[in-house]
Every structure is written in structure tokens, then in C-alpha cells.
Coordinates of N, CA, C and O in Angstrom, one line a residue:
Q1 N -99.7 80.7 119.7 CA -100.7 81.4 118.0 C -101.9 81.3 118.3 O -102.9 80.6 118.8
V2 N -102.3 81.7 117.5 CA -103.7 82.0 116.8 C -103.8 82.1 115.2 O -102.6 82.7 114.6
Q3 N -104.4 81.5 115.2 CA -105.3 81.5 113.7 C -106.9 81.8 113.9 O -107.9 81.7 113.8
L4 N -106.5 82.4 112.4 CA -108.0 83.6 112.0 C -108.4 83.5 111.2 O -107.8 82.7 109.2
V5 N -109.8 83.5 111.0 CA -110.9 82.8 110.1 C -111.8 83.7 109.4 O -112.3 84.1 110.4
E6 N -112.0 84.1 108.6 CA -112.9 85.5 107.8 C -113.9 84.9 107.4 O -113.3 84.2 106.9
S7 N -115.0 85.7 107.3 CA -116.1 85.1 106.7 C -117.3 86.4 106.6 O -117.4 87.3 107.6
G8 N -118.5 86.5 105.5 CA -118.9 87.0 105.7 C -119.4 88.0 105.1 O -120.4 89.0 104.5
G9 N -118.0 88.5 104.2 CA -118.2 89.2 102.4 C -119.3 88.7 101.7 O -119.8 87.9 101.7
G10 N -119.0 89.5 100.4 CA -119.8 89.6 99.2 C -120.4 90.1 98.7 O -120.0 91.6 98.9
L11 N -121.6 90.4 97.6 CA -121.9 91.8 97.3 C -123.0 92.3 97.4 O -124.2 91.3 97.9
V12 N -122.9 93.2 97.7 CA -123.9 94.5 98.6 C -123.7 96.0 97.3 O -123.3 95.8 97.5
Q13 N -125.3 96.3 97.0 CA -125.6 97.5 96.6 C -125.1 98.6 97.2 O -124.8 98.6 98.7
A14 N -124.7 99.8 97.1 CA -124.8 100.8 97.6 C -125.5 101.6 98.5 O -127.0 100.8 98.7
G15 N -125.2 101.8 99.9 CA -125.9 102.4 100.6 C -126.6 100.4 101.8 O -127.0 100.6 102.5
G16 N -126.4 99.3 101.5 CA -126.4 98.1 102.4 C -125.6 98.4 103.3 O -124.9 98.7 103.2
S17 N -125.4 97.1 103.6 CA -124.9 96.3 104.7 C -124.8 95.1 105.0 O -124.3 94.4 104.0
L18 N -123.1 94.7 105.6 CA -122.4 93.5 105.5 C -121.6 93.3 107.0 O -121.5 94.4 107.7
I19 N -122.0 91.9 107.4 CA -121.0 92.0 108.5 C -120.1 90.9 108.2 O -120.4 90.0 107.6
L20 N -119.1 91.4 108.6 CA -117.9 90.3 108.9 C -117.2 89.5 109.5 O -118.0 90.5 111.0
S21 N -116.9 88.5 109.8 CA -116.5 87.3 110.7 C -115.6 86.7 110.7 O -115.0 86.9 110.1
C22 N -114.5 87.2 112.3 CA -112.8 86.7 112.0 C -112.9 85.5 113.3 O -113.1 86.2 114.3
A23 N -112.7 84.4 113.4 CA -113.1 83.7 114.4 C -111.7 83.0 114.5 O -111.0 83.2 113.7
A24 N -111.5 83.1 115.7 CA -110.2 82.7 116.3 C -110.0 81.3 116.9 O -110.7 80.8 117.3
S25 N -108.7 80.6 116.8 CA -108.6 79.8 117.8 C -107.6 80.4 118.9 O -106.8 81.4 118.9
G26 N -107.3 79.5 119.6 CA -106.3 80.1 120.6 C -107.2 80.6 122.1 O -108.3 81.1 122.3
R27 N -106.6 80.0 123.5 CA -107.4 80.4 124.9 C -107.5 81.8 125.5 O -107.6 82.0 126.1
T28 N -107.1 82.0 124.6 CA -106.3 83.4 125.3 C -106.9 84.6 124.0 O -106.0 86.0 124.3
F29 N -107.6 84.4 123.6 CA -107.9 85.3 122.8 C -107.6 86.5 123.2 O -108.1 87.6 122.6
S30 N -108.3 86.5 124.4 CA -109.0 88.0 125.3 C -107.8 88.9 125.3 O -107.7 90.1 125.6
S31 N -106.2 88.5 125.3 CA -105.3 89.2 125.3 C -104.7 89.7 124.0 O -103.8 90.6 123.9
Y32 N -105.1 89.4 122.4 CA -105.1 90.5 121.9 C -105.8 91.6 121.7 O -107.0 90.7 121.3
V33 N -105.0 92.2 120.6 CA -105.6 93.3 120.2 C -106.3 93.3 118.5 O -105.3 92.1 118.0
T34 N -107.7 93.0 117.8 CA -107.6 92.6 116.7 C -108.4 93.4 116.3 O -109.1 94.5 116.3
G35 N -107.8 94.1 114.7 CA -107.5 95.0 113.4 C -107.8 94.2 112.5 O -108.2 93.3 112.1
W36 N -109.1 95.3 111.8 CA -110.0 94.6 110.2 C -109.2 96.1 109.1 O -108.9 97.1 110.6
F37 N -108.3 95.2 108.5 CA -107.5 95.8 107.4 C -108.3 95.5 105.8 O -109.1 94.7 105.8
R38 N -108.1 96.2 104.5 CA -108.6 96.5 103.4 C -107.5 96.5 102.8 O -106.2 97.9 102.8
Q39 N -107.7 95.8 101.7 CA -107.0 96.2 100.3 C -107.3 95.9 98.9 O -108.3 95.2 98.6
A40 N -107.7 96.8 98.5 CA -108.7 97.2 97.2 C -107.4 96.9 96.0 O -106.5 96.9 96.3
P41 N -108.0 96.3 95.1 CA -106.8 95.6 93.6 C -105.6 97.2 93.3 O -106.4 98.4 93.7
G42 N -104.7 96.5 94.0 CA -103.5 97.4 92.8 C -103.5 98.5 93.8 O -102.3 99.5 93.3
K43 N -104.0 98.9 95.3 CA -103.7 98.9 97.2 C -102.7 98.6 97.4 O -103.0 96.7 97.6
E44 N -102.5 99.7 98.8 CA -101.7 98.8 99.7 C -102.7 98.5 100.7 O -103.9 99.0 100.8
R45 N -102.4 98.0 101.4 CA -103.5 97.2 102.9 C -103.6 98.2 103.5 O -102.4 98.8 104.6
T46 N -104.9 98.6 103.9 CA -104.9 100.1 104.8 C -105.8 100.0 106.3 O -106.4 98.6 105.9
F47 N -105.8 100.3 107.6 CA -106.2 100.5 108.7 C -107.6 100.4 108.1 O -107.9 101.8 107.9
V48 N -108.8 99.7 109.2 CA -110.1 100.0 109.1 C -110.7 100.4 110.1 O -110.7 101.3 110.8
A49 N -110.4 99.0 111.7 CA -110.5 99.4 112.4 C -110.1 98.2 113.9 O -109.1 97.5 113.2
A50 N -109.6 98.7 115.3 CA -108.9 97.3 115.9 C -109.8 98.1 117.3 O -110.5 98.9 117.5
I51 N -110.0 96.4 117.8 CA -110.6 96.5 119.6 C -109.6 95.8 120.1 O -109.0 95.5 119.9
G52 N -110.0 96.7 121.3 CA -109.2 96.2 122.9 C -109.8 94.7 123.0 O -110.7 94.2 122.4
G53 N -108.9 94.1 123.8 CA -109.0 92.6 123.9 C -110.2 92.1 125.2 O -110.8 90.9 124.8
S54 N -110.4 93.3 125.6 CA -111.6 93.4 126.3 C -113.3 94.0 126.0 O -113.7 94.0 126.0
G55 N -112.8 94.3 124.8 CA -113.7 95.4 124.0 C -114.6 96.8 123.7 O -115.6 97.1 123.5
S56 N -113.8 96.9 125.3 CA -113.8 98.4 125.7 C -112.9 99.7 124.8 O -113.3 100.0 125.2
T57 N -111.9 99.4 124.2 CA -111.7 100.0 123.3 C -111.6 100.3 122.0 O -110.9 98.3 121.6
T58 N -111.9 100.9 121.3 CA -112.1 100.8 119.7 C -110.9 101.8 119.0 O -111.5 102.9 119.3
Y59 N -111.0 101.3 118.0 CA -110.7 102.6 117.4 C -110.8 102.6 115.2 O -110.6 101.5 115.1
Y60 N -111.2 104.0 115.0 CA -111.5 103.2 113.4 C -111.1 104.4 112.0 O -110.3 105.8 112.8
A61 N -110.7 104.4 111.2 CA -110.1 104.5 110.5 C -111.0 106.4 110.4 O -112.6 105.6 110.6
D62 N -110.6 107.1 109.2 CA -111.5 108.6 109.5 C -112.6 108.1 108.0 O -113.7 108.5 108.6
S63 N -111.9 107.5 107.3 CA -113.0 107.1 106.2 C -114.3 106.5 106.9 O -115.5 105.6 105.4
V64 N -114.6 105.3 107.4 CA -114.8 104.1 107.9 C -115.9 105.3 109.3 O -116.7 104.0 109.9
K65 N -115.1 105.6 110.2 CA -116.0 106.6 111.3 C -117.2 106.6 111.5 O -117.7 107.3 110.1
G66 N -118.6 106.4 112.2 CA -119.6 106.2 111.8 C -120.4 105.6 111.2 O -122.1 105.7 110.9
R67 N -120.0 104.8 110.1 CA -120.0 103.7 109.6 C -119.9 102.4 109.6 O -121.2 101.3 110.3
F68 N -119.1 102.1 110.2 CA -118.6 100.8 110.5 C -118.4 100.8 112.0 O -118.0 101.7 112.3
T69 N -118.5 99.2 112.6 CA -118.4 99.1 114.0 C -118.3 98.2 114.8 O -118.1 97.0 113.2
I70 N -116.3 97.7 115.2 CA -116.1 96.5 115.3 C -116.6 96.1 116.9 O -116.3 97.5 118.0
S71 N -117.1 95.0 116.7 CA -117.1 94.1 118.6 C -116.5 92.8 118.7 O -116.0 92.7 117.2
R72 N -116.3 92.8 119.8 CA -115.6 91.0 119.9 C -117.0 89.9 121.2 O -117.3 91.4 122.1
D73 N -117.0 89.3 120.5 CA -117.3 88.2 122.0 C -116.1 87.5 122.6 O -116.5 86.3 121.2
N74 N -115.9 87.6 123.3 CA -114.3 86.5 123.9 C -115.1 84.8 123.9 O -113.8 84.0 123.8
A75 N -116.4 85.1 124.5 CA -116.8 84.0 124.6 C -116.9 83.0 123.6 O -116.7 81.1 123.9
K76 N -117.0 83.7 122.6 CA -116.6 82.9 120.4 C -115.7 83.5 120.2 O -115.4 82.6 119.2
N77 N -114.3 84.0 120.9 CA -113.6 83.9 119.8 C -113.5 84.5 118.3 O -113.5 84.3 117.7
T78 N -114.7 85.5 118.7 CA -115.0 86.2 117.8 C -114.7 87.4 117.5 O -115.6 88.3 118.3
V79 N -114.4 87.6 116.4 CA -114.7 89.0 116.9 C -115.3 90.2 115.1 O -115.2 89.4 114.0
Y80 N -116.2 91.1 115.5 CA -116.9 91.0 114.3 C -116.9 93.0 113.6 O -116.7 93.3 113.9
L81 N -117.3 92.8 112.5 CA -117.1 94.5 111.9 C -118.3 94.7 111.3 O -118.7 93.9 109.7
Q82 N -119.5 95.2 111.6 CA -120.9 95.9 110.7 C -120.5 97.2 109.9 O -119.6 97.7 110.1
M83 N -120.5 97.1 109.6 CA -120.3 98.0 107.5 C -121.2 98.1 107.3 O -122.4 97.4 106.4
N84 N -122.1 99.2 107.8 CA -123.4 99.9 107.2 C -123.3 101.4 105.7 O -121.7 101.8 105.8
S85 N -124.0 101.2 105.3 CA -124.0 103.2 105.0 C -122.6 103.1 103.0 O -122.6 103.5 103.5
L86 N -122.7 101.5 103.2 CA -121.2 101.1 102.3 C -121.2 101.6 100.8 O -122.8 102.1 100.0
K87 N -119.8 102.1 100.8 CA -119.7 102.8 99.1 C -119.2 101.8 98.3 O -118.1 101.6 99.0
P88 N -119.6 102.4 96.9 CA -118.8 101.5 95.8 C -116.9 101.7 96.4 O -116.4 100.3 96.0
E89 N -116.9 102.1 96.8 CA -114.7 102.6 97.3 C -114.7 101.5 98.8 O -113.3 102.1 99.2
D90 N -115.1 101.4 99.7 CA -115.7 100.7 100.3 C -115.0 99.2 99.8 O -114.9 97.8 100.2
T91 N -115.5 98.7 98.8 CA -115.2 97.1 97.6 C -113.5 96.6 97.9 O -112.8 98.0 97.9
A92 N -113.0 95.9 98.8 CA -111.6 95.3 98.4 C -111.7 94.6 99.4 O -112.6 93.5 99.2
V93 N -109.9 93.2 99.6 CA -110.6 92.0 100.1 C -110.3 92.6 101.5 O -109.7 93.9 102.6
Y94 N -111.0 92.3 103.2 CA -110.5 92.1 104.3 C -110.6 91.4 105.0 O -110.7 90.3 104.8
Y95 N -109.0 91.3 105.9 CA -108.5 91.2 106.6 C -108.4 91.4 108.6 O -108.3 92.2 108.3
C96 N -108.3 90.7 109.0 CA -108.4 90.4 110.2 C -106.8 89.7 110.4 O -106.6 89.1 109.7
A97 N -106.8 90.7 111.7 CA -105.6 91.2 111.8 C -104.8 90.3 113.5 O -106.4 91.4 114.4
A98 N -104.1 90.2 114.4 CA -104.1 90.5 116.0 C -102.9 90.7 116.1 O -101.6 89.9 115.8
R99 N -103.2 91.0 117.3 CA -101.0 91.5 118.1 C -101.8 90.8 119.1 O -102.6 91.9 120.2
L100 N -100.6 90.8 120.4 CA -100.0 90.4 121.7 C -100.3 92.2 122.4 O -99.2 92.5 121.7
G101 N -101.1 92.6 122.9 CA -100.8 93.4 124.1 C -102.1 94.3 124.2 O -102.9 93.6 123.8
V102 N -101.8 96.0 124.2 CA -102.8 96.7 124.7 C -103.5 98.0 123.8 O -104.4 98.3 123.4
R103 N -101.7 98.1 122.7 CA -102.3 99.5 122.2 C -102.8 98.8 120.8 O -102.6 98.6 120.0
L104 N -104.1 100.0 120.4 CA -104.7 100.0 119.2 C -103.7 100.5 117.6 O -104.1 101.0 117.6
L105 N -103.0 99.7 117.4 CA -102.1 100.3 116.3 C -102.6 100.2 115.0 O -103.6 98.8 114.8
T106 N -102.0 100.7 113.9 CA -102.9 100.9 112.7 C -102.0 100.4 111.8 O -102.7 101.1 110.4
T107 N -100.2 99.9 111.9 CA -100.0 100.0 111.0 C -100.0 98.3 110.8 O -99.5 97.0 112.0
T108 N -99.7 97.7 109.4 CA -100.0 96.7 109.2 C -99.0 95.4 109.9 O -99.3 94.3 110.6
S109 N -97.8 96.2 109.8 CA -96.1 95.5 110.8 C -96.7 95.7 112.0 O -95.8 94.4 112.1
R110 N -97.3 95.5 112.4 CA -97.5 95.5 114.0 C -98.4 94.4 114.1 O -98.5 94.3 115.4
Y111 N -98.9 93.4 113.7 CA -99.9 92.4 113.6 C -99.2 91.1 113.3 O -98.4 91.3 112.0
D112 N -99.1 90.9 114.2 CA -98.3 89.1 114.1 C -99.4 88.1 113.1 O -98.9 87.1 113.0
Y113 N -100.5 87.9 113.2 CA -101.6 86.9 112.4 C -102.2 88.0 112.0 O -103.6 88.5 112.5
W114 N -102.4 87.2 110.3 CA -103.4 87.4 109.5 C -104.4 86.1 108.9 O -103.8 85.0 109.2
G115 N -105.1 86.6 109.0 CA -106.1 85.6 108.5 C -106.3 85.5 106.9 O -105.4 86.2 106.4
Q116 N -106.6 84.7 106.3 CA -106.6 84.9 104.5 C -107.3 85.7 103.7 O -107.3 86.2 102.7
G117 N -108.5 86.6 104.8 CA -109.1 87.9 104.3 C -110.5 87.1 103.4 O -110.7 85.9 103.0
T118 N -111.5 88.4 103.4 CA -112.8 87.5 102.7 C -112.9 88.7 101.5 O -112.6 90.2 102.0
Q119 N -113.6 89.0 100.5 CA -114.2 89.9 99.7 C -115.3 90.5 100.0 O -116.3 89.9 100.1
A120 N -115.5 91.7 100.1 CA -117.1 92.7 100.6 C -116.4 93.6 98.8 O -115.6 94.0 98.4
T121 N -118.1 93.4 97.9 CA -117.8 94.1 96.6 C -119.4 95.3 97.1 O -120.1 94.7 97.7
V122 N -118.9 96.1 96.5 CA -119.9 97.5 96.5 C -119.8 97.5 95.5 O -119.8 97.9 94.8
S123 N -120.8 97.7 95.1 CA -121.9 98.0 93.7 C -122.3 99.3 93.4 O -123.8 99.3 94.7
S124 N -122.6 100.4 92.6 CA -123.1 101.2 92.3 C -124.5 101.6 91.4 O -124.7 100.3 91.4

């Protein structure tokens, strides 16, 4: 069982940066692939980025590639999402999710554990 708690959202101007954190419970967090997803009002939840358990593999949605960086510190049971060059279309609730395994999957149904989400708002 894994419990996830996101933090770090807020309001930022276009072109600015935010760092989101996802703190996890559990002693075997390094066995879990962790992903970030986002959901804008009235839209489906979509994949943003994922990272393997050891942190050596990452995968990004095309819309954030080159602007966002996912990383993890297993000693702190925490995954981060550094978001740079933010755009108004990045405005969404951002969710952290985890799945046991090694594949960096992009569909919500393949993740077993979810956080409550954190709001990130980018003003133009």
C-alpha cells in the first residue's frame, strides 16, 4: 500500500516556474514507477511525465518535453516535477500516481495509487 501527498502548486505568471512534490509512504517506494498527470477543468486527466523506480528512466508527454523535469529522491520517498517556461495551458490540477513495476505507462487506469492533487495556475 502506498499513500501519496502532492504539494507545491500555486499561481505563477506565464514563463515562470513551479516545483511540485509528491511524498510517498511505504518502505519499498523505489519499486514503484511514479507518474504525474494533470486535469484541466472540463477535460480528461492526461499524462505528463513518469519515472522509473531507480530514477534512471523517464518519459514525458510531448507537450511538456524540454520544459518539465521529473526526478525522485528515494531516500526521502519523494518525486518532484520541475516545471519551467509555464504556459496558461499548463493550468490544471496535478496528480501524482504510482504503480508497482518497471514500465513507464501513460494511461491512468494502469496506476494503482493516487494523490489528492495540487492546483497549478498559470496566468497570461
